[in-house]
Tab-separated table of C-alpha atoms in Angstrom:
chain	number	residue	atom	x	y	z
A	168	MET	CA	103.433	62.376	89.990
A	169	ILE	CA	102.964	66.034	91.589
A	170	SER	CA	103.883	65.044	95.320
A	171	GLU	CA	107.187	62.977	94.222
A	172	SER	CA	108.214	65.660	91.966
A	173	VAL	CA	107.454	68.878	94.346
A	174	ASP	CA	109.119	66.858	97.599
A	175	GLU	CA	111.847	66.090	95.423
A	176	ALA	CA	112.579	69.441	93.971
A	177	VAL	CA	112.657	70.443	97.689
A	178	ARG	CA	114.814	68.280	98.439
A	179	ARG	CA	117.225	68.700	96.320
A	180	ALA	CA	117.125	72.306	97.145
A	181	ARG	CA	117.489	72.396	100.757
A	182	VAL	CA	120.544	70.634	99.731
A	183	ALA	CA	121.922	73.337	97.802
A	184	GLU	CA	120.728	75.643	100.135
A	185	ALA	CA	122.542	74.210	103.364
A	186	GLU	CA	125.847	74.340	101.118
A	187	ALA	CA	125.430	77.494	99.786
A	188	ALA	CA	124.404	78.903	103.297
A	189	SER	CA	128.518	78.634	104.552
A	190	TRP	CA	130.045	80.572	101.684
A	191	PRO	CA	132.031	83.952	102.281
A	192	GLN	CA	130.390	87.030	100.445
A	193	ALA	CA	133.180	86.961	97.796
A	194	GLY	CA	131.786	83.802	96.451
A	195	ILE	CA	128.338	84.428	96.607
A	196	ASP	CA	129.302	87.976	94.502
A	197	GLU	CA	130.948	86.139	92.033
A	198	ALA	CA	127.881	83.894	91.516
A	199	VAL	CA	125.895	86.573	91.605
A	200	ALA	CA	127.614	88.251	88.363
A	201	ALA	CA	128.228	84.836	86.929
A	202	VAL	CA	124.324	84.339	86.703
A	203	GLY	CA	123.584	88.141	85.933
A	204	TRP	CA	125.945	88.058	82.691
A	205	HIS	CA	124.750	84.645	81.373
A	206	CYS	CA	121.062	86.777	81.722
A	207	TYR	CA	122.710	90.068	80.549
A	208	ARG	CA	124.186	88.363	76.608
A	209	GLU	CA	122.494	90.051	73.743
A	210	GLU	CA	122.204	86.329	72.548
A	211	THR	CA	120.678	84.925	75.549
A	212	ALA	CA	118.461	87.315	75.741
A	213	ARG	CA	116.974	87.911	72.906
A	214	ARG	CA	116.663	84.417	72.522
A	215	LEU	CA	114.588	84.196	75.600
A	216	ALA	CA	112.444	87.140	74.697
A	217	ARG	CA	111.709	85.493	70.757
A	218	LEU	CA	110.685	82.154	72.847
A	219	SER	CA	108.314	84.148	75.282
A	220	GLN	CA	106.536	85.741	72.736
A	221	LYS	CA	105.925	82.198	70.694
A	222	GLU	CA	105.355	80.360	74.131
A	223	THR	CA	102.526	82.792	75.423
A	224	GLY	CA	101.330	85.224	72.686
A	225	LEU	CA	101.915	87.901	74.904
A	226	GLY	CA	104.107	91.126	74.363
A	227	ASP	CA	106.812	92.450	72.329
A	228	ALA	CA	109.756	90.581	71.741
A	229	GLU	CA	111.824	93.770	71.341
A	230	ALA	CA	110.558	94.927	74.371
A	231	MET	CA	111.111	91.663	76.327
A	232	TYR	CA	114.961	91.882	75.383
A	233	ALA	CA	114.864	95.308	76.275
A	234	LEU	CA	113.395	94.876	79.752
A	235	GLN	CA	115.201	92.228	80.414
A	236	ARG	CA	118.444	93.334	79.961
A	237	ARG	CA	117.541	97.307	81.840
A	238	ARG	CA	116.120	94.924	84.646
A	239	VAL	CA	119.495	92.904	84.982
A	240	LEU	CA	121.653	95.477	84.574
A	241	GLY	CA	119.480	97.928	87.261
A	242	ILE	CA	118.809	94.527	90.183
A	243	LEU	CA	122.891	93.675	89.610
A	244	ASN	CA	123.874	97.850	90.282
A	245	ASP	CA	121.390	97.918	93.511
A	246	LEU	CA	122.829	94.806	94.947
A	247	HIS	CA	126.904	95.950	93.812
A	248	GLY	CA	128.936	96.200	97.064
A	249	VAL	CA	125.629	94.594	99.622
A	250	ARG	CA	126.749	92.787	102.318
A	251	THR	CA	124.291	89.795	102.312
A	252	VAL	CA	126.831	87.548	104.904
A	253	GLY	CA	127.885	87.483	108.301
A	254	VAL	CA	127.599	90.991	110.538
A	255	VAL	CA	125.958	93.192	107.910
A	256	ASP	CA	124.895	96.075	110.870
A	257	GLU	CA	126.727	97.037	114.501
A	258	GLN	CA	126.470	100.147	116.609
A	259	PRO	CA	128.663	100.049	119.782
A	260	GLU	CA	126.328	102.439	121.280
A	261	ARG	CA	123.486	100.647	121.766
A	262	GLY	CA	125.862	97.463	121.977
A	263	LEU	CA	124.089	95.746	119.050
A	264	VAL	CA	125.410	93.362	116.061
A	265	THR	CA	123.329	92.125	113.431
A	266	LEU	CA	124.099	88.877	111.145
A	267	ALA	CA	122.445	87.656	108.016
A	268	LYS	CA	120.749	84.663	107.339
A	269	PRO	CA	119.023	83.347	104.472
A	270	LEU	CA	115.607	82.227	104.848
A	271	GLY	CA	115.875	78.931	103.067
A	272	VAL	CA	113.702	77.405	100.755
A	273	ILE	CA	111.686	80.046	98.647
A	274	ALA	CA	108.958	79.235	96.493
A	275	VAL	CA	108.310	81.837	93.795
A	276	ALA	CA	105.027	81.704	91.922
A	277	SER	CA	105.818	83.755	88.500
A	278	PRO	CA	103.428	85.051	85.314
A	279	ALA	CA	102.912	84.803	82.152
A	280	THR	CA	103.842	88.401	80.941
A	281	ALA	CA	107.386	88.632	80.626
A	282	PRO	CA	108.265	85.794	82.124
A	283	ALA	CA	112.260	85.745	81.480
A	284	PRO	CA	112.592	88.664	83.611
A	285	GLY	CA	110.706	88.183	86.181
A	286	ILE	CA	111.839	84.868	86.960
A	287	ILE	CA	116.107	86.224	86.435
A	288	CYS	CA	115.014	89.118	88.542
A	289	ASN	CA	113.542	87.554	91.141
A	290	ALA	CA	116.675	84.645	91.146
A	291	LEU	CA	119.404	87.850	91.898
A	292	PRO	CA	118.551	88.556	94.676
A	293	MET	CA	117.510	85.607	96.561
A	294	LEU	CA	120.888	83.873	95.279
A	295	LYS	CA	122.318	87.569	96.516
A	296	THR	CA	121.008	86.411	100.441
A	297	ARG	CA	122.325	82.519	99.911
A	298	ASN	CA	118.535	81.443	99.672
A	299	ALA	CA	117.535	78.194	97.023
A	300	VAL	CA	114.772	78.946	94.913
A	301	ILE	CA	111.818	76.771	93.061
A	302	PHE	CA	109.434	78.375	90.244
A	303	SER	CA	106.205	76.956	89.883
A	304	PRO	CA	105.615	78.972	86.516
A	305	ASN	CA	102.323	80.139	85.001
A	306	PRO	CA	101.811	76.829	82.512
A	307	ARG	CA	101.277	79.172	78.846
A	308	ALA	CA	104.863	80.448	80.052
A	309	HIS	CA	106.379	77.121	81.320
A	310	ARG	CA	108.837	76.415	78.071
A	311	THR	CA	110.273	79.650	78.400
A	312	ALA	CA	110.228	79.481	82.458
A	313	GLN	CA	112.231	76.186	82.272
A	314	ALA	CA	114.683	77.668	79.372
A	315	THR	CA	115.648	80.386	81.526
A	316	ILE	CA	116.372	78.857	84.721
A	317	GLU	CA	118.833	76.004	82.446
A	318	VAL	CA	120.696	79.752	81.349
A	319	MET	CA	120.653	80.547	85.363
A	320	ARG	CA	122.031	76.821	86.259
A	321	ALA	CA	124.520	76.937	83.662
A	322	ALA	CA	125.886	80.195	85.345
A	323	LEU	CA	126.303	78.473	88.514
A	324	ALA	CA	128.113	75.389	87.357
A	325	GLU	CA	130.237	77.671	85.808
A	326	VAL	CA	131.619	79.194	89.117
A	327	GLY	CA	131.112	76.079	91.123
A	328	VAL	CA	127.910	76.686	92.547
A	329	PRO	CA	125.214	73.806	93.311
A	330	PRO	CA	122.864	74.876	90.413
A	331	ASP	CA	120.142	72.938	92.613
A	332	LEU	CA	119.857	76.397	94.117
A	333	PHE	CA	117.649	77.597	91.302
A	334	GLN	CA	115.206	74.698	89.755
A	335	CYS	CA	111.985	74.618	88.026
A	336	LEU	CA	108.970	72.345	88.878
A	337	PRO	CA	108.802	69.866	86.052
A	338	VAL	CA	105.045	70.002	86.540
A	339	THR	CA	102.302	72.686	86.457
A	340	GLY	CA	98.815	73.889	87.640
A	341	ARG	CA	97.668	74.905	91.070
A	342	ASP	CA	98.064	71.878	92.839
A	343	ALA	CA	101.409	71.234	92.484
A	344	GLY	CA	102.215	75.481	93.090
A	345	GLU	CA	100.143	75.324	96.473
A	346	ARG	CA	102.134	71.782	97.145
A	347	LEU	CA	105.648	74.048	96.673
A	348	MET	CA	104.376	76.547	98.775
A	349	ALA	CA	103.544	74.682	101.778
A	350	ALA	CA	106.803	72.902	101.874
A	351	ALA	CA	108.672	75.924	100.877
A	352	ASP	CA	110.563	78.138	103.689
A	353	PHE	CA	108.982	81.379	102.019
A	354	VAL	CA	106.367	82.068	99.299
A	355	VAL	CA	106.692	85.251	96.602
A	356	ALA	CA	103.524	84.991	94.378
A	357	ILE	CA	103.573	87.666	91.583
A	358	GLY	CA	100.520	87.473	88.975
A	359	GLY	CA	96.774	87.494	89.401
A	360	SER	CA	94.567	88.075	92.738
A	361	ASN	CA	94.393	84.230	93.169
A	362	THR	CA	97.545	83.197	92.901
A	363	VAL	CA	98.227	85.933	95.988
A	364	ARG	CA	95.287	84.897	97.854
A	365	ARG	CA	96.524	80.868	97.375
A	366	ALA	CA	100.136	82.330	98.734
A	367	TYR	CA	98.882	83.765	101.918
A	368	ARG	CA	96.436	80.572	102.638
A	369	SER	CA	99.159	78.632	101.904
A	370	GLY	CA	100.724	78.077	106.083
A	371	THR	CA	104.005	79.811	105.029
A	372	PRO	CA	105.167	83.254	105.366
A	373	ALA	CA	104.521	85.104	101.857
A	374	ILE	CA	104.561	88.072	100.044
A	375	GLY	CA	102.641	89.097	97.120
A	376	ALA	CA	102.641	91.245	94.766
A	377	GLY	CA	99.875	93.878	94.399
A	378	VAL	CA	97.112	93.987	91.898
A	379	GLY	CA	96.263	97.256	90.023
A	380	ASN	CA	96.926	99.291	87.157
A	381	PRO	CA	98.194	103.265	88.008
A	382	THR	CA	95.886	106.169	87.285
A	383	VAL	CA	98.207	109.494	86.753
A	384	VAL	CA	96.914	112.947	86.835
A	385	VAL	CA	98.104	115.909	84.326
A	386	ASP	CA	97.072	119.444	85.766
A	387	GLU	CA	96.719	122.515	83.994
A	388	THR	CA	100.611	123.496	84.795
A	389	ALA	CA	102.529	120.142	83.894
A	390	ASP	CA	105.226	119.560	80.726
A	391	LEU	CA	102.308	118.761	78.343
A	392	ASP	CA	105.414	117.598	76.311
A	393	GLU	CA	107.139	115.710	78.912
A	394	ALA	CA	103.935	114.037	80.437
A	395	LEU	CA	102.804	112.743	76.694
A	396	HIS	CA	106.033	111.046	76.168
A	397	HIS	CA	105.750	109.210	79.583
A	398	ILE	CA	101.981	108.190	79.552
A	399	HIS	CA	102.145	107.081	75.704
A	400	THR	CA	105.046	105.102	76.487
A	401	GLY	CA	103.975	103.409	79.488
A	402	ALA	CA	101.058	102.512	77.764
A	403	GLY	CA	102.036	100.527	75.328
A	404	PHE	CA	105.370	99.331	76.304
A	405	ASN	CA	105.440	95.652	75.559
A	406	HIS	CA	101.407	95.805	74.453
A	407	GLY	CA	100.403	97.197	77.766
A	408	THR	CA	101.356	93.777	79.885
A	409	SER	CA	102.908	95.192	82.479
A	410	CYS	CA	101.044	96.215	85.874
A	411	SER	CA	103.053	99.167	86.083
A	412	SER	CA	101.612	100.624	82.585
A	413	GLU	CA	99.904	103.649	82.738
A	414	SER	CA	96.213	102.303	82.230
A	415	ASN	CA	94.202	105.832	83.079
A	416	VAL	CA	94.788	109.440	82.624
A	417	LEU	CA	93.040	111.792	83.971
A	418	VAL	CA	93.183	115.152	82.215
A	419	HIS	CA	92.468	118.588	82.737
A	420	ARG	CA	89.930	120.185	81.092
A	421	SER	CA	91.828	123.083	79.717
A	422	VAL	CA	94.474	121.509	78.522
A	423	ALA	CA	92.653	117.646	77.383
A	424	ASP	CA	92.444	118.856	73.595
A	425	ALA	CA	96.528	119.622	73.034
A	426	PHE	CA	96.602	116.101	75.074
A	427	ARG	CA	95.172	114.336	72.640
A	428	ASP	CA	96.150	115.958	69.940
A	429	GLY	CA	99.594	114.825	71.290
A	430	LEU	CA	98.884	111.460	71.143
A	431	ALA	CA	97.320	110.918	67.996
A	432	ARG	CA	100.672	113.219	66.656
A	433	ALA	CA	102.708	110.294	68.734
A	434	GLY	CA	101.212	106.934	67.098
A	435	ALA	CA	98.223	106.660	69.078
A	436	TYR	CA	94.663	106.366	68.151
A	437	VAL	CA	91.739	108.437	69.843
A	438	CYS	CA	88.763	106.470	70.334
A	439	ASP	CA	85.315	108.330	69.957
A	440	ALA	CA	82.002	107.316	72.194
A	441	GLU	CA	80.930	104.923	69.916
A	442	GLU	CA	84.592	102.780	69.341
A	443	THR	CA	85.086	102.946	72.515
A	444	ALA	CA	81.838	100.936	73.040
A	445	ALA	CA	83.102	99.038	71.080
A	446	LEU	CA	86.425	98.624	72.347
A	447	VAL	CA	84.284	97.570	75.660
A	448	ALA	CA	82.310	95.293	74.561
A	449	THR	CA	85.543	93.665	73.039
A	450	LEU	CA	87.834	93.168	75.633
A	451	TRP	CA	85.226	92.584	78.405
A	452	PRO	CA	82.262	90.168	76.823
A	453	ASP	CA	80.223	89.921	79.549
A	454	GLY	CA	80.949	93.643	81.094
A	455	ARG	CA	83.073	91.960	83.410
A	456	THR	CA	85.573	89.165	82.353
A	457	LEU	CA	88.524	90.386	80.021
A	458	ASP	CA	88.811	88.227	76.673
A	459	ARG	CA	92.173	86.297	77.844
A	460	ASP	CA	93.204	85.563	73.857
A	461	LEU	CA	93.176	89.871	73.563
A	462	ILE	CA	95.589	90.709	76.212
A	463	GLY	CA	99.093	91.273	75.217
A	464	ARG	CA	98.031	91.593	72.012
A	465	PRO	CA	99.224	95.100	69.879
A	466	ALA	CA	96.278	97.777	69.521
A	467	ALA	CA	95.826	96.795	66.136
A	468	ASP	CA	94.700	93.126	66.557
A	469	ILE	CA	92.278	94.362	69.478
A	470	ALA	CA	91.402	97.780	67.267
A	471	ALA	CA	90.693	95.210	64.154
A	472	ALA	CA	88.750	92.341	66.682
A	473	ALA	CA	86.190	95.415	67.709
A	474	GLY	CA	85.682	96.639	64.198
A	475	ILE	CA	88.163	99.768	64.513
A	476	THR	CA	89.770	101.141	61.690
A	477	ALA	CA	92.881	102.016	63.198
A	478	PRO	CA	96.707	102.895	61.178
A	479	ASP	CA	98.894	99.128	61.208
A	480	LYS	CA	101.598	100.593	63.207
A	481	VAL	CA	98.453	102.370	66.137
A	482	SER	CA	100.588	102.030	69.319
A	483	VAL	CA	97.591	102.656	71.621
A	484	LEU	CA	94.205	103.091	71.688
A	485	VAL	CA	92.790	105.681	73.710
A	486	ALA	CA	89.403	105.207	74.866
A	487	HIS	CA	86.569	108.081	75.702
A	488	CYS	CA	85.786	108.203	79.252
A	489	ALA	CA	82.702	110.288	79.807
A	490	ASP	CA	82.334	109.723	83.498
A	491	ALA	CA	85.647	108.723	85.616
A	492	GLY	CA	83.209	108.184	88.916
A	493	ALA	CA	81.428	105.444	87.220
A	494	ASP	CA	82.136	102.080	87.775
A	495	SER	CA	83.530	100.899	84.012
A	496	PRO	CA	85.415	98.102	83.447
A	497	LEU	CA	87.303	100.141	81.213
A	498	LEU	CA	88.990	101.514	84.309
A	499	ARG	CA	89.921	98.362	85.185
A	500	GLU	CA	92.518	95.874	84.644
A	501	LYS	CA	93.280	95.974	80.635
A	502	ILE	CA	96.940	94.092	80.059
A	503	ALA	CA	96.680	95.463	76.840
A	504	PRO	CA	97.653	99.331	75.063
A	505	VAL	CA	94.477	100.887	76.020
A	506	LEU	CA	94.179	104.266	78.261
A	507	ALA	CA	91.087	105.716	79.433
A	508	LEU	CA	91.358	109.189	79.006
A	509	ALA	CA	89.116	111.689	81.286
A	510	GLU	CA	89.071	114.898	82.190
A	511	TYR	CA	88.546	116.917	85.213
A	512	THR	CA	87.906	120.444	86.081
A	513	ASP	CA	89.413	120.343	89.853
A	514	PHE	CA	92.445	119.230	91.518
A	515	ASP	CA	90.641	117.735	94.491
A	516	GLU	CA	88.267	116.253	92.319
A	517	ALA	CA	90.812	114.493	90.785
A	518	VAL	CA	92.474	113.474	94.052
A	519	ARG	CA	88.808	112.433	94.655
A	520	LEU	CA	88.493	109.633	91.285
A	521	VAL	CA	92.269	108.558	91.623
A	522	GLN	CA	91.154	107.059	94.974
A	523	LEU	CA	88.081	105.712	93.786
A	524	VAL	CA	89.517	104.016	90.542
A	525	SER	CA	92.510	102.508	92.910
A	526	GLU	CA	89.179	100.968	95.137
A	527	ARG	CA	87.388	99.171	92.229
A	528	CYS	CA	90.578	97.732	90.288
A	529	GLY	CA	93.312	97.558	92.663
A	530	ILE	CA	93.904	99.699	95.823
A	531	GLY	CA	97.842	100.361	97.423
A	532	HIS	CA	99.478	99.784	94.378
A	533	SER	CA	100.905	103.022	92.182
A	534	CYS	CA	99.280	106.461	90.994
A	535	ALA	CA	100.920	109.159	88.839
A	536	VAL	CA	100.339	112.952	88.659
A	537	HIS	CA	102.497	115.198	86.185
A	538	THR	CA	102.413	118.249	87.744
A	539	SER	CA	104.654	121.692	88.174
A	540	ARG	CA	103.280	122.350	91.941
A	541	PRO	CA	104.892	120.642	94.346
A	542	ASP	CA	101.797	121.390	96.659
A	543	ARG	CA	100.090	119.166	94.310
A	544	VAL	CA	101.695	116.285	94.813
A	545	MET	CA	101.618	116.387	98.417
A	546	ARG	CA	97.892	116.657	98.409
A	547	LEU	CA	97.935	113.680	96.085
A	548	ALA	CA	100.303	111.572	98.350
A	549	ALA	CA	98.323	112.197	101.542
A	550	ALA	CA	95.237	111.340	100.223
A	551	VAL	CA	95.623	108.337	98.522
A	552	THR	CA	96.062	104.801	99.899
A	553	HIS	CA	98.948	103.689	97.479
A	554	CYS	CA	102.349	102.627	98.082
A	555	ARG	CA	103.998	104.784	94.938
A	556	VAL	CA	103.352	108.413	93.644
A	557	VAL	CA	105.323	108.738	90.497
A	558	VAL	CA	105.903	112.360	89.652
A	559	ASN	CA	106.709	113.469	86.206
A	560	GLN	CA	107.776	110.315	84.637
A	561	SER	CA	106.771	106.993	83.441
A	562	THR	CA	105.068	104.804	86.180
A	563	MET	CA	106.827	102.328	84.627
A	564	THR	CA	109.472	103.382	86.700
A	565	ASN	CA	108.159	102.080	89.922
A	566	THR	CA	109.770	99.175	89.582
A	567	GLY	CA	113.430	100.478	89.061
A	568	GLY	CA	114.770	103.287	86.770
A	569	PHE	CA	118.460	104.383	86.249
A	570	SER	CA	117.129	108.304	86.874
A	571	THR	CA	114.496	107.869	89.894
A	572	GLY	CA	116.238	106.714	93.429
A	573	VAL	CA	113.322	103.364	93.185
A	574	PRO	CA	115.143	100.229	93.867
A	575	PHE	CA	114.212	97.503	90.897
A	576	THR	CA	112.418	94.844	91.611
A	577	THR	CA	109.629	92.774	89.820
A	578	THR	CA	107.626	92.280	93.180
A	579	LEU	CA	104.883	95.433	93.497
A	580	SER	CA	103.667	94.921	97.027
A	581	SER	CA	100.467	97.298	98.219
A	582	GLY	CA	100.595	97.065	102.013
A	583	SER	CA	97.659	96.112	103.872
A	584	TRP	CA	95.417	98.400	101.615
A	585	GLY	CA	96.074	95.887	98.902
A	586	GLY	CA	96.383	92.358	100.899
A	587	SER	CA	100.012	92.421	100.671
A	588	SER	CA	101.945	91.584	103.765
A	589	VAL	CA	104.511	94.248	102.673
A	590	SER	CA	104.403	97.849	101.871
A	591	GLY	CA	106.854	98.674	98.729
A	592	ASN	CA	108.960	97.334	96.570
A	593	VAL	CA	110.717	94.128	97.067
A	594	THR	CA	113.995	93.360	97.179
A	595	TRP	CA	116.507	91.699	98.334
A	596	ARG	CA	116.373	93.108	101.822
A	597	HIS	CA	113.426	91.230	102.563
A	598	PHE	CA	115.226	87.454	101.459
A	599	LEU	CA	117.236	87.658	104.639
A	600	ASN	CA	117.333	86.297	108.442
A	601	TYR	CA	118.505	87.992	111.506
A	602	THR	CA	120.066	87.242	114.582
A	603	THR	CA	120.905	90.788	116.796
A	604	ILE	CA	123.049	90.092	119.466
A	605	SER	CA	122.771	92.284	122.545
A	606	ARG	CA	125.749	93.171	124.810
A	607	PRO	CA	125.729	95.573	127.973
A	608	ILE	CA	125.880	98.987	127.664
A	609	PRO	CA	125.536	102.000	130.715
A	610	GLU	CA	122.351	102.205	132.008
A	611	ARG	CA	120.834	105.312	130.769
A	612	ILE	CA	117.156	106.045	132.600
A	613	PRO	CA	114.729	107.542	130.482
A	614	ASP	CA	113.276	111.197	132.091
A	615	GLU	CA	109.826	111.164	132.599
A	616	ALA	CA	109.276	114.884	132.314
A	617	ARG	CA	110.283	114.681	128.440
A	618	LEU	CA	108.272	111.077	127.910
A	619	PHE	CA	104.666	112.777	129.831
A	620	ALA	CA	104.996	116.216	128.692
A	621	PRO	CA	102.819	115.966	125.782
A	622	TYR	CA	100.164	114.556	128.421
A	623	TRP	CA	101.239	116.344	131.483
A	624	ASP	CA	101.047	120.148	129.515
A	625	ARG	CA	97.744	119.254	128.328
A	626	ALA	CA	96.123	118.363	131.612
A	627	ALA	CA	97.584	120.754	133.786
A	628	GLY	CA	96.184	123.508	131.437
A	629	ARG	CA	92.994	121.164	132.083
A	630	THR	CA	92.629	120.715	135.494
A	631	GLY	CA	95.252	123.594	136.811
A	632	ALA	CA	97.471	121.319	138.790
A	633	GLU	CA	100.305	119.450	137.080
A	634	PRO	CA	100.197	115.861	137.379
A	635	LYS	CA	103.312	114.638	139.747
A	636	ALA	CA	105.563	112.053	138.763
A	637	ALA	CA	105.057	108.264	139.652
């Protein structure tokens, strides 16, 4: 059953992709706009958000509605006016012309967190590049995935494009996902580390999302009100289900009390040491593994489960972290509106801790700093093995935003540091093959002295005699 379902989906996808491969840019752009509009519509976005929350039990329907609308708008803006058909680059002085062509059939393993926005915002750039896409959703979000893809298929049919460019596997589970990965031309894996590892083992070219949650530094020169707003909003958004949510914060000791007070005024609940211990024991019953029944739940529900008396409308639980250098589950992935807060005294110590925490919970992903000192930004960026360093913003902007130059994406790769084949945000550029035409140009012989000068100059200083050209 599984093999037949996967093989039939791939067959249909190849037929549709072969037709789309010959479409002109204008036709593809109309299809992208149609799919984007149908997914952006308020009624559709609200329906999918409610379905997602009901099916998965993760996140907040209103937050997912806002996320879908924002990301669709951002993706469409990034794709607007981009040429992905025919000649996409010409360099007459080098005699080079580059043509763009689709990859073929792309398999996408999509997660249970915010499934509708994740599917849509992968589908749009893949459609823009004339690929067919088959989604293998997390079993926990299968109905939402099917409903989302039906919306997109209807939009394609409306403008005369083969609906089979978008498909959802009718069967779920690891076996179906692995068979699809092996049969496709390219794989995009979003979700847990196991999903990403399976993608790279499939034998098919793959891109995997990085694993990890951001750690944020707040130094004594930061605009504290601004930092509080960004960190509180990001940590609680959609009940902390995004890998981009602020997860840990290191605050300079001189402003730590004011920072805690500000979080409490904003609606967070600041746990003492005893309450933090109860929270850790509740979220990680065995000391290592998250309780899957509590992830993506409202902060009030998690507090109640831990026996913590917090206001019903609490937005974030702030956990007391006495030692950010210790290997505690509190500093690892949370998938919950929980923010670990630790203090530091020296900025270089904070930089060391950012790197140390990431090595335990997901190296290569993202970190952030709130400061008024540009030199500290560069010190942090130069020292850490992260693909993204966010400055004076919420780390949620690492997936794109209208007040940042970062492109919109749902796939945050972590480079070789995090076991990814790509370093940075995955966009439409990663979904194209390129054919390069090269024509003869006037011969240009390199100047040996210019190329070898760095070595020749030092060699002459050591021996007193300048090396001679070959």
